[in-house]
PDB file of C-alpha atoms in Angstrom:
ATOM      1  CA  MET K   1       0.194  -1.235  69.800  1.00 43.00           C
ATOM      2  CA  ASN K   2      -0.463  -4.200  72.076  1.00 49.00           C
ATOM      3  CA  ARG K   3       1.195  -7.087  69.926  1.00 48.00           C
ATOM      4  CA  ARG K   4       0.032  -9.666  72.155  1.00 46.00           C
ATOM      5  CA  SER K   5      -3.703  -8.818  71.740  1.00 47.00           C
ATOM      6  CA  CYS K   6      -3.213  -8.501  68.040  1.00 50.00           C
ATOM      7  CA  ARG K   7      -1.787 -11.976  67.908  1.00 49.00           C
ATOM      8  CA  ILE K   8      -4.471 -13.476  69.564  1.00 45.00           C
ATOM      9  CA  ILE K   9      -7.067 -11.924  67.456  1.00 49.00           C
ATOM     10  CA  ILE K  10      -5.075 -12.948  64.362  1.00 48.00           C
ATOM     11  CA  ILE K  11      -5.042 -16.328  65.703  1.00 43.00           C
ATOM     12  CA  ALA K  12      -8.635 -16.475  66.529  1.00 49.00           C
ATOM     13  CA  VAL K  13      -9.596 -15.167  63.174  1.00 48.00           C
ATOM     14  CA  SER K  14      -7.545 -17.826  61.418  1.00 45.00           C
ATOM     15  CA  LEU K  15      -9.313 -20.533  63.255  1.00 40.00           C
ATOM     16  CA  LEU K  16     -12.775 -19.372  62.407  1.00 47.00           C
ATOM     17  CA  LEU K  17     -11.767 -19.391  58.655  1.00 45.00           C
ATOM     18  CA  GLY K  18     -10.428 -23.132  58.943  1.00 46.00           C
ATOM     19  CA  GLY K  19      -7.113 -22.283  58.460  1.00 41.00           C
ATOM     20  CA  CYS K  20      -3.762 -22.182  60.351  1.00 36.00           C
ATOM     21  CA  THR K  21      -2.047 -19.217  58.561  1.00 40.00           C
ATOM     22  CA  SER K  22      -2.562 -15.531  58.437  1.00 44.00           C
ATOM     23  CA  PHE K  23      -3.778 -13.547  55.535  1.00 45.00           C
ATOM     24  CA  ARG K  24      -0.139 -12.287  54.809  1.00 47.00           C
ATOM     25  CA  SER K  25       1.076 -15.830  53.515  1.00 45.00           C
ATOM     26  CA  ARG K  26      -1.812 -16.476  51.244  1.00 52.00           C
ATOM     27  CA  ALA K  27      -0.816 -14.842  48.172  1.00 46.00           C
ATOM     28  CA  VAL K  28       0.900 -17.190  45.585  1.00 59.00           C
ATOM     29  CA  LYS K  29       3.435 -14.456  44.447  1.00 75.00           C
ATOM     30  CA  ILE K  30       4.548 -11.129  45.320  1.00 82.00           C
ATOM     31  CA  CYS K  31       3.447  -8.203  43.427  1.00 92.00           C
ATOM     32  CA  PRO K  32       4.574  -4.625  43.685  1.00 93.00           C
ATOM     33  CA  GLY K  33       2.393  -2.099  45.978  1.00 95.00           C
ATOM     34  CA  LYS K  34       0.983   1.081  45.266  1.00 96.00           C
ATOM     35  CA  ASN K  35       3.496   4.235  45.505  1.00 95.00           C
ATOM     36  CA  SER K  36       1.415   6.575  47.472  1.00 96.00           C
ATOM     37  CA  VAL K  37      -1.599   6.847  49.540  1.00 96.00           C
ATOM     38  CA  SER K  38      -3.378   8.621  46.809  1.00 94.00           C
ATOM     39  CA  GLU K  39      -2.800   5.545  44.615  1.00 95.00           C
ATOM     40  CA  ALA K  40      -3.878   3.126  46.823  1.00 96.00           C
ATOM     41  CA  ILE K  41      -7.112   5.024  47.832  1.00 94.00           C
ATOM     42  CA  ALA K  42      -7.765   5.496  44.100  1.00 93.00           C
ATOM     43  CA  ALA K  43      -7.575   1.858  43.289  1.00 92.00           C
ATOM     44  CA  LEU K  44     -10.155   1.054  46.224  1.00 92.00           C
ATOM     45  CA  ARG K  45     -12.395   3.764  44.948  1.00 89.00           C
ATOM     46  CA  LYS K  46     -12.314   2.342  41.611  1.00 87.00           C
ATOM     47  CA  ARG K  47     -13.440  -1.065  42.969  1.00 82.00           C
ATOM     48  CA  SER K  48     -16.410   0.722  44.891  1.00 82.00           C
ATOM     49  CA  GLU K  49     -17.503   2.849  42.134  1.00 84.00           C
ATOM     50  CA  LYS K  50     -18.552  -0.431  40.163  1.00 84.00           C
ATOM     51  CA  ILE K  51     -21.049  -1.387  42.836  1.00 87.00           C
ATOM     52  CA  THR K  52     -24.454   0.434  42.908  1.00 87.00           C
ATOM     53  CA  ALA K  53     -25.660  -1.800  45.735  1.00 93.00           C
ATOM     54  CA  ILE K  54     -25.259  -5.442  46.833  1.00 94.00           C
ATOM     55  CA  LYS K  55     -27.488  -8.168  48.117  1.00 96.00           C
ATOM     56  CA  ALA K  56     -26.124 -11.304  49.832  1.00 96.00           C
ATOM     57  CA  ASN K  57     -27.695 -14.450  51.640  1.00 96.00           C
ATOM     58  CA  GLY K  58     -25.590 -16.647  53.845  1.00 96.00           C
ATOM     59  CA  ILE K  59     -25.065 -18.537  56.834  1.00 97.00           C
ATOM     60  CA  CYS K  60     -23.617 -16.894  59.892  1.00 96.00           C
ATOM     61  CA  ASP K  61     -21.924 -18.757  62.838  1.00 95.00           C
ATOM     62  CA  VAL K  62     -21.739 -16.753  66.074  1.00 92.00           C
ATOM     63  CA  LYS K  63     -19.545 -17.367  69.084  1.00 91.00           C
ATOM     64  CA  PHE K  64     -19.989 -15.390  72.260  1.00 85.00           C
ATOM     65  CA  PHE K  65     -20.113 -15.537  75.980  1.00 80.00           C
ATOM     66  CA  ASP K  66     -23.387 -14.744  78.178  1.00 75.00           C
ATOM     67  CA  ARG K  67     -23.578 -12.788  81.170  1.00 73.00           C
ATOM     68  CA  ARG K  68     -22.463 -15.726  83.253  1.00 80.00           C
ATOM     69  CA  GLY K  69     -19.380 -16.479  81.274  1.00 79.00           C
ATOM     70  CA  LYS K  70     -20.719 -19.478  79.446  1.00 85.00           C
ATOM     71  CA  ALA K  71     -19.682 -20.125  75.877  1.00 87.00           C
ATOM     72  CA  ILE K  72     -22.503 -19.881  73.350  1.00 87.00           C
ATOM     73  CA  LYS K  73     -22.453 -20.898  69.763  1.00 91.00           C
ATOM     74  CA  GLU K  74     -25.268 -20.179  67.287  1.00 91.00           C
ATOM     75  CA  SER K  75     -26.244 -20.566  63.501  1.00 95.00           C
ATOM     76  CA  PHE K  76     -28.562 -19.235  61.509  1.00 95.00           C
ATOM     77  CA  PRO K  77     -29.374 -17.475  58.128  1.00 96.00           C
ATOM     78  CA  VAL K  78     -28.533 -13.719  57.283  1.00 96.00           C
ATOM     79  CA  ARG K  79     -29.349 -11.323  54.464  1.00 96.00           C
ATOM     80  CA  ILE K  80     -27.164  -8.429  53.707  1.00 96.00           C
ATOM     81  CA  TRP K  81     -27.636  -5.380  51.784  1.00 96.00           C
ATOM     82  CA  ALA K  82     -24.991  -2.739  51.378  1.00 94.00           C
ATOM     83  CA  GLU K  83     -24.763   0.438  49.027  1.00 93.00           C
ATOM     84  CA  PRO K  84     -21.687   2.700  49.115  1.00 88.00           C
ATOM     85  CA  PRO K  85     -20.571   4.705  50.421  1.00 84.00           C
ATOM     86  CA  ARG K  86     -21.622   3.568  53.832  1.00 86.00           C
ATOM     87  CA  GLN K  87     -25.142   2.105  54.138  1.00 93.00           C
ATOM     88  CA  ILE K  88     -25.390  -1.582  55.285  1.00 94.00           C
ATOM     89  CA  CYS K  89     -28.236  -3.463  56.649  1.00 96.00           C
ATOM     90  CA  LEU K  90     -28.316  -7.023  58.063  1.00 96.00           C
ATOM     91  CA  HIS K  91     -31.459  -9.476  58.872  1.00 96.00           C
ATOM     92  CA  ALA K  92     -30.759 -12.540  60.991  1.00 94.00           C
ATOM     93  CA  ASP K  93     -33.480 -15.396  60.794  1.00 93.00           C
ATOM     94  CA  ILE K  94     -33.888 -17.050  64.195  1.00 92.00           C
ATOM     95  CA  LEU K  95     -36.640 -18.915  65.230  1.00 87.00           C
ATOM     96  CA  PHE K  96     -38.800 -18.357  62.043  1.00 86.00           C
ATOM     97  CA  ASN K  97     -38.325 -14.632  62.678  1.00 90.00           C
ATOM     98  CA  PRO K  98     -36.810 -13.401  59.372  1.00 89.00           C
ATOM     99  CA  ALA K  99     -35.857 -10.125  61.564  1.00 86.00           C
ATOM    100  CA  ALA K 100     -35.087 -11.307  64.609  1.00 91.00           C
ATOM    101  CA  ILE K 101     -31.745  -9.380  64.622  1.00 93.00           C
ATOM    102  CA  ILE K 102     -31.468  -6.114  62.688  1.00 95.00           C
ATOM    103  CA  ALA K 103     -28.097  -4.171  62.404  1.00 94.00           C
ATOM    104  CA  GLY K 104     -27.674  -1.151  60.153  1.00 94.00           C
ATOM    105  CA  ALA K 105     -26.080   2.061  59.567  1.00 92.00           C
ATOM    106  CA  ASN K 106     -25.802   4.999  57.128  1.00 92.00           C
ATOM    107  CA  GLU K 107     -23.534   7.895  56.623  1.00 87.00           C
ATOM    108  CA  ARG K 108     -24.741   9.558  60.308  1.00 88.00           C
ATOM    109  CA  GLU K 109     -25.628   6.673  62.598  1.00 90.00           C
ATOM    110  CA  PHE K 110     -26.025   2.914  63.384  1.00 90.00           C
ATOM    111  CA  TRP K 111     -28.417   0.605  65.331  1.00 93.00           C
ATOM    112  CA  LEU K 112     -28.722  -2.663  66.573  1.00 91.00           C
ATOM    113  CA  CYS K 113     -31.964  -4.268  67.624  1.00 93.00           C
ATOM    114  CA  SER K 114     -33.513  -7.648  68.489  1.00 92.00           C
ATOM    115  CA  THR K 115     -37.302  -8.409  68.516  1.00 90.00           C
ATOM    116  CA  LEU K 116     -36.546 -11.588  70.222  1.00 88.00           C
ATOM    117  CA  LEU K 117     -34.576  -9.963  73.127  1.00 88.00           C
ATOM    118  CA  LYS K 118     -36.758  -6.570  72.966  1.00 91.00           C
ATOM    119  CA  TYR K 119     -33.625  -4.530  72.978  1.00 92.00           C
ATOM    120  CA  TYR K 120     -32.623  -1.472  70.837  1.00 94.00           C
ATOM    121  CA  ALA K 121     -29.509   0.634  70.681  1.00 91.00           C
ATOM    122  CA  TRP K 122     -28.278   3.286  68.544  1.00 91.00           C
ATOM    123  CA  GLY K 123     -25.616   5.941  68.223  1.00 87.00           C
ATOM    124  CA  ARG K 124     -23.582   8.249  65.895  1.00 85.00           C
ATOM    125  CA  PHE K 125     -20.143   7.534  64.559  1.00 76.00           C
ATOM    126  CA  ASP K 126     -17.388   9.237  66.339  1.00 67.00           C
ATOM    127  CA  GLY K 127     -15.909  12.025  64.562  1.00 58.00           C
ATOM    128  CA  ASP K 128     -12.683  10.780  64.308  1.00 50.00           C
ATOM    129  CA  GLY K 129     -13.697   7.588  62.673  1.00 49.00           C
ATOM    130  CA  SER K 130     -12.846   5.334  65.659  1.00 50.00           C
ATOM    131  CA  ILE K 131     -15.078   2.334  66.727  1.00 54.00           C
ATOM    132  CA  THR K 132     -17.170   2.775  69.496  1.00 55.00           C
ATOM    133  CA  PHE K 133     -17.106  -0.361  71.726  1.00 52.00           C
ATOM    134  CA  VAL K 134     -20.458  -1.127  73.423  1.00 55.00           C
ATOM    135  CA  GLU K 135     -20.373  -2.484  76.847  1.00 57.00           C
ATOM    136  CA  ASN K 136     -23.972  -3.087  77.729  1.00 64.00           C
ATOM    137  CA  VAL K 137     -25.517  -4.488  74.712  1.00 72.00           C
ATOM    138  CA  PRO K 138     -26.053  -8.138  74.890  1.00 74.00           C
ATOM    139  CA  PRO K 139     -23.110 -10.229  73.504  1.00 69.00           C
ATOM    140  CA  VAL K 140     -25.094 -11.765  70.438  1.00 73.00           C
ATOM    141  CA  LEU K 141     -26.166  -8.302  69.182  1.00 78.00           C
ATOM    142  CA  LEU K 142     -22.434  -6.968  69.647  1.00 72.00           C
ATOM    143  CA  SER K 143     -21.346  -9.492  67.518  1.00 74.00           C
ATOM    144  CA  PHE K 144     -23.127  -7.669  64.600  1.00 85.00           C
ATOM    145  CA  SER K 145     -21.585  -4.233  64.994  1.00 83.00           C
ATOM    146  CA  PRO K 146     -22.870  -2.374  61.954  1.00 84.00           C
ATOM    147  CA  GLN K 147     -19.618  -0.241  62.307  1.00 78.00           C
ATOM    148  CA  LEU K 148     -17.642  -3.173  60.873  1.00 87.00           C
ATOM    149  CA  LEU K 149     -20.245  -5.008  58.436  1.00 90.00           C
ATOM    150  CA  PHE K 150     -19.838  -2.814  55.812  1.00 88.00           C
ATOM    151  CA  GLU K 151     -15.887  -3.013  55.553  1.00 90.00           C
ATOM    152  CA  ALA K 152     -16.493  -6.830  56.090  1.00 91.00           C
ATOM    153  CA  MET K 153     -18.313  -6.743  52.695  1.00 91.00           C
ATOM    154  CA  GLY K 154     -14.887  -5.558  51.098  1.00 88.00           C
ATOM    155  CA  LEU K 155     -16.203  -1.962  50.733  1.00 87.00           C
ATOM    156  CA  VAL K 156     -13.651   0.579  51.964  1.00 86.00           C
ATOM    157  CA  ASN K 157     -14.691   4.290  51.993  1.00 78.00           C
ATOM    158  CA  ILE K 158     -11.803   6.715  52.945  1.00 85.00           C
ATOM    159  CA  GLU K 159     -12.822  10.216  53.295  1.00 76.00           C
ATOM    160  CA  ASN K 160      -9.771  12.238  54.313  1.00 79.00           C
ATOM    161  CA  PRO K 161      -6.395  11.053  52.682  1.00 89.00           C
ATOM    162  CA  SER K 162      -4.467  13.549  55.032  1.00 90.00           C
ATOM    163  CA  ARG K 163      -4.783  11.099  57.904  1.00 90.00           C
ATOM    164  CA  TRP K 164      -3.532   8.091  56.216  1.00 96.00           C
ATOM    165  CA  THR K 165       0.085   6.718  55.445  1.00 96.00           C
ATOM    166  CA  LEU K 166       1.053   3.784  53.333  1.00 97.00           C
ATOM    167  CA  GLN K 167       3.753   0.874  53.945  1.00 95.00           C
ATOM    168  CA  ASN K 168       4.488  -2.178  52.102  1.00 94.00           C
ATOM    169  CA  ASP K 169       4.947  -5.528  53.779  1.00 90.00           C
ATOM    170  CA  GLY K 170       5.731  -8.079  51.224  1.00 87.00           C
ATOM    171  CA  ASN K 171       2.447  -9.085  49.319  1.00 90.00           C
ATOM    172  CA  SER K 172       0.276  -6.521  51.483  1.00 94.00           C
ATOM    173  CA  ASP K 173      -0.063  -2.756  51.214  1.00 97.00           C
ATOM    174  CA  ILE K 174      -1.051  -1.480  54.581  1.00 97.00           C
ATOM    175  CA  LEU K 175      -2.970   1.782  54.906  1.00 97.00           C
ATOM    176  CA  GLU K 176      -2.882   3.255  58.481  1.00 96.00           C
ATOM    177  CA  LYS K 177      -5.186   5.883  59.843  1.00 94.00           C
ATOM    178  CA  SER K 178      -4.401   8.140  62.677  1.00 92.00           C
ATOM    179  CA  THR K 179      -6.208  10.730  64.714  1.00 88.00           C
ATOM    180  CA  ILE K 180      -5.075  14.247  64.658  1.00 87.00           C
ATOM    181  CA  ASP K 181      -2.832  13.832  67.781  1.00 89.00           C
ATOM    182  CA  GLY K 182      -1.051  10.990  65.799  1.00 89.00           C
ATOM    183  CA  LYS K 183      -2.992   7.870  67.567  1.00 91.00           C
ATOM    184  CA  ILE K 184      -3.090   5.034  65.006  1.00 93.00           C
ATOM    185  CA  ILE K 185      -6.954   3.735  65.115  1.00 91.00           C
ATOM    186  CA  LYS K 186      -6.933   1.721  61.762  1.00 93.00           C
ATOM    187  CA  ARG K 187      -4.987  -0.382  59.578  1.00 96.00           C
ATOM    188  CA  ILE K 188      -6.110  -1.737  56.125  1.00 96.00           C
ATOM    189  CA  HIS K 189      -4.219  -4.665  54.545  1.00 97.00           C
ATOM    190  CA  ILE K 190      -4.739  -4.942  50.911  1.00 96.00           C
ATOM    191  CA  ASN K 191      -3.239  -7.943  48.636  1.00 95.00           C
ATOM    192  CA  THR K 192      -1.102  -6.007  46.216  1.00 95.00           C
ATOM    193  CA  CYS K 193      -1.863  -8.671  43.465  1.00 93.00           C
ATOM    194  CA  ASP K 194      -5.602  -8.023  42.902  1.00 92.00           C
ATOM    195  CA  TYR K 195      -6.006  -5.044  45.267  1.00 94.00           C
ATOM    196  CA  THR K 196      -8.539  -6.662  47.369  1.00 94.00           C
ATOM    197  CA  VAL K 197      -9.113  -5.686  51.229  1.00 96.00           C
ATOM    198  CA  ARG K 198      -7.969  -8.956  52.854  1.00 96.00           C
ATOM    199  CA  ALA K 199      -7.945  -7.747  56.642  1.00 96.00           C
ATOM    200  CA  VAL K 200      -8.793  -4.489  58.634  1.00 95.00           C
ATOM    201  CA  GLU K 201      -7.649  -3.730  62.181  1.00 95.00           C
ATOM    202  CA  TYR K 202      -9.462  -1.361  64.537  1.00 91.00           C
ATOM    203  CA  LEU K 203      -7.472   0.103  67.601  1.00 90.00           C
ATOM    204  CA  ASN K 204      -8.431   2.144  70.336  1.00 86.00           C
ATOM    205  CA  ARG K 205      -6.425   5.300  71.629  1.00 82.00           C
ATOM    206  CA  SER K 206      -4.325   3.408  73.749  1.00 85.00           C
ATOM    207  CA  GLY K 207      -3.275   1.269  70.749  1.00 87.00           C
ATOM    208  CA  ARG K 208      -5.121  -2.202  71.737  1.00 88.00           C
ATOM    209  CA  VAL K 209      -6.710  -3.998  68.693  1.00 90.00           C
ATOM    210  CA  ILE K 210     -10.537  -4.229  69.612  1.00 88.00           C
ATOM    211  CA  ALA K 211     -11.756  -5.483  66.597  1.00 90.00           C
ATOM    212  CA  PHE K 212     -10.406  -7.470  63.675  1.00 93.00           C
ATOM    213  CA  ILE K 213     -11.952  -8.496  60.238  1.00 95.00           C
ATOM    214  CA  GLU K 214     -10.552 -10.870  57.689  1.00 96.00           C
ATOM    215  CA  LEU K 215     -12.158 -11.278  54.335  1.00 96.00           C
ATOM    216  CA  ASP K 216     -11.389 -14.540  52.167  1.00 96.00           C
ATOM    217  CA  ASP K 217     -12.587 -16.549  49.128  1.00 96.00           C
ATOM    218  CA  TYR K 218     -13.074 -13.605  46.826  1.00 95.00           C
ATOM    219  CA  LYS K 219     -15.091 -14.513  43.657  1.00 93.00           C
ATOM    220  CA  ILE K 220     -16.364 -12.716  40.610  1.00 92.00           C
ATOM    221  CA  ILE K 221     -20.066 -11.627  40.850  1.00 91.00           C
ATOM    222  CA  ALA K 222     -20.375  -9.448  37.629  1.00 87.00           C
ATOM    223  CA  ASP K 223     -18.051  -7.884  35.072  1.00 83.00           C
ATOM    224  CA  GLU K 224     -14.734  -9.048  36.917  1.00 79.00           C
ATOM    225  CA  LEU K 225     -16.055  -7.390  40.139  1.00 88.00           C
ATOM    226  CA  THR K 226     -15.126  -9.797  43.197  1.00 91.00           C
ATOM    227  CA  THR K 227     -16.429  -9.555  46.572  1.00 93.00           C
ATOM    228  CA  PRO K 228     -15.576 -11.862  49.606  1.00 95.00           C
ATOM    229  CA  HIS K 229     -17.783 -15.044  50.085  1.00 96.00           C
ATOM    230  CA  LYS K 230     -16.355 -15.691  53.668  1.00 97.00           C
ATOM    231  CA  ILE K 231     -15.782 -13.058  56.746  1.00 96.00           C
ATOM    232  CA  ALA K 232     -14.662 -13.201  60.026  1.00 95.00           C
ATOM    233  CA  ILE K 233     -15.384 -10.405  62.682  1.00 93.00           C
ATOM    234  CA  VAL K 234     -13.456 -10.753  66.007  1.00 92.00           C
ATOM    235  CA  GLN K 235     -14.034  -8.075  68.772  1.00 87.00           C
ATOM    236  CA  SER K 236     -12.627  -8.010  72.301  1.00 81.00           C
ATOM    237  CA  ASN K 237     -13.653  -6.039  75.145  1.00 71.00           C
ATOM    238  CA  ALA K 238     -11.342  -4.343  77.935  1.00 68.00           C
ATOM    239  CA  HIS K 239     -11.114  -7.573  79.624  1.00 67.00           C
ATOM    240  CA  GLY K 240      -9.883  -9.528  76.580  1.00 67.00           C
ATOM    241  CA  VAL K 241     -13.128 -11.605  76.162  1.00 65.00           C
ATOM    242  CA  LEU K 242     -13.917 -12.394  72.471  1.00 78.00           C
ATOM    243  CA  THR K 243     -16.991 -12.464  70.334  1.00 86.00           C
ATOM    244  CA  SER K 244     -16.871 -13.973  66.879  1.00 90.00           C
ATOM    245  CA  VAL K 245     -18.774 -13.845  63.611  1.00 93.00           C
ATOM    246  CA  THR K 246     -18.182 -16.065  60.480  1.00 95.00           C
ATOM    247  CA  ILE K 247     -20.518 -15.609  57.616  1.00 96.00           C
ATOM    248  CA  LYS K 248     -20.186 -17.765  54.606  1.00 97.00           C
ATOM    249  CA  LEU K 249     -22.004 -16.161  51.738  1.00 96.00           C
ATOM    250  CA  SER K 250     -23.613 -18.464  49.249  1.00 88.00           C
ATOM    251  CA  LYS K 251     -25.233 -15.708  46.758  1.00 87.00           C
ATOM    252  CA  ILE K 252     -23.920 -12.278  46.212  1.00 93.00           C
ATOM    253  CA  GLN K 253     -25.633 -10.142  43.637  1.00 92.00           C
ATOM    254  CA  LEU K 254     -25.571  -6.593  42.331  1.00 93.00           C
ATOM    255  CA  ILE K 255     -28.936  -4.909  42.569  1.00 94.00           C
ATOM    256  CA  GLU K 256     -30.781  -1.649  42.036  1.00 93.00           C
ATOM    257  CA  LEU K 257     -32.563  -0.276  44.949  1.00 95.00           C
ATOM    258  CA  SER K 258     -35.667   1.828  44.777  1.00 95.00           C
ATOM    259  CA  ASP K 259     -36.141   5.169  47.032  1.00 95.00           C
ATOM    260  CA  ARG K 260     -38.648   3.018  49.037  1.00 96.00           C
ATOM    261  CA  GLN K 261     -36.304   0.083  49.694  1.00 96.00           C
ATOM    262  CA  ARG K 262     -33.337   2.468  50.274  1.00 95.00           C
ATOM    263  CA  LYS K 263     -35.510   4.261  52.894  1.00 95.00           C
ATOM    264  CA  ALA K 264     -36.711   0.876  54.515  1.00 95.00           C
ATOM    265  CA  LEU K 265     -33.397  -0.618  54.906  1.00 96.00           C
ATOM    266  CA  PHE K 266     -30.958   2.173  55.747  1.00 96.00           C
ATOM    267  CA  ASN K 267     -33.002   4.592  57.818  1.00 96.00           C
ATOM    268  CA  ARG K 268     -32.927   3.609  61.521  1.00 95.00           C
ATOM    269  CA  PRO K 269     -36.233   2.114  62.611  1.00 94.00           C
ATOM    270  CA  LYS K 270     -38.355   3.616  65.128  1.00 93.00           C
ATOM    271  CA  PRO K 271     -37.685   2.129  68.771  1.00 93.00           C
ATOM    272  CA  ASP K 272     -41.366   1.258  69.469  1.00 91.00           C
ATOM    273  CA  GLY K 273     -42.216  -1.786  71.173  1.00 90.00           C
ATOM    274  CA  PHE K 274     -38.524  -2.619  72.795  1.00 93.00           C
ATOM    275  CA  ASP K 275     -38.553  -3.060  76.516  1.00 93.00           C
ATOM    276  CA  LYS K 276     -34.820  -1.575  76.525  1.00 92.00           C
ATOM    277  CA  VAL K 277     -33.706   1.402  74.516  1.00 92.00           C
ATOM    278  CA  LEU K 278     -30.177   2.435  74.558  1.00 88.00           C
ATOM    279  CA  LYS K 279     -28.362   5.569  72.841  1.00 87.00           C
ATOM    280  CA  ILE K 280     -24.574   4.809  72.679  1.00 79.00           C
ATOM    281  CA  THR K 281     -22.416   7.756  73.182  1.00 65.00           C
ATOM    282  CA  GLU K 282     -18.450   8.056  72.332  1.00 50.00           C
TER     283      GLU K 282
END
């Protein structure tokens, strides 16, 4: 693993969340971790099973670089819907357009589109569960990678336990996922006291960290179920250029979705009316 790139991303996330310490040092006490991968996955699954669907409102701060290398900062309201095991939808309200940016995913595919930029991109999830880094999508859209948004809400779906290993580091259990040929492509950092996900690292096959999520400010939303109210997503491309999103959620609630709502939110929209349509491949 490229330790330097990991440190850079961790520092960037810490600054975004307004702190100067990493997630590893935030727990007040040390609690024993789980004894096996199956125990860890069962604990995470137990949390997800309490959730039918989530709706959240918040304010999003985006930092990215445009095509000329100029740093851009934007802030706008967002609405998020999530439904286990893997469905997510985000609408960004920009310039009085409540769906100026739409990012979404279901169990098969993901999409990013903007009615402002007239840009539409979509793709299918990699077979090994790794992250597809998109080079040709406008930076402001890339900041909302739907492949990351779902887990940024604290919802983790582990399908094949045999590909995972578990280690403990103080107040964190760390689940590591590897490809068939032994390449680590993901790390999940879990607080051992409340067993909430606090950070997720995504690595490419050469071991470089290409995305990092930190989850903070967990609060009870119903029946002792907690969700993060502050999340940060940082991504870096092959040149080390960072894009970042910080979302502060002011309202999160459990909801029941109708079939009509589910279809509208979690099915890929048609690419009609867009000037640029891109299919993302592995």
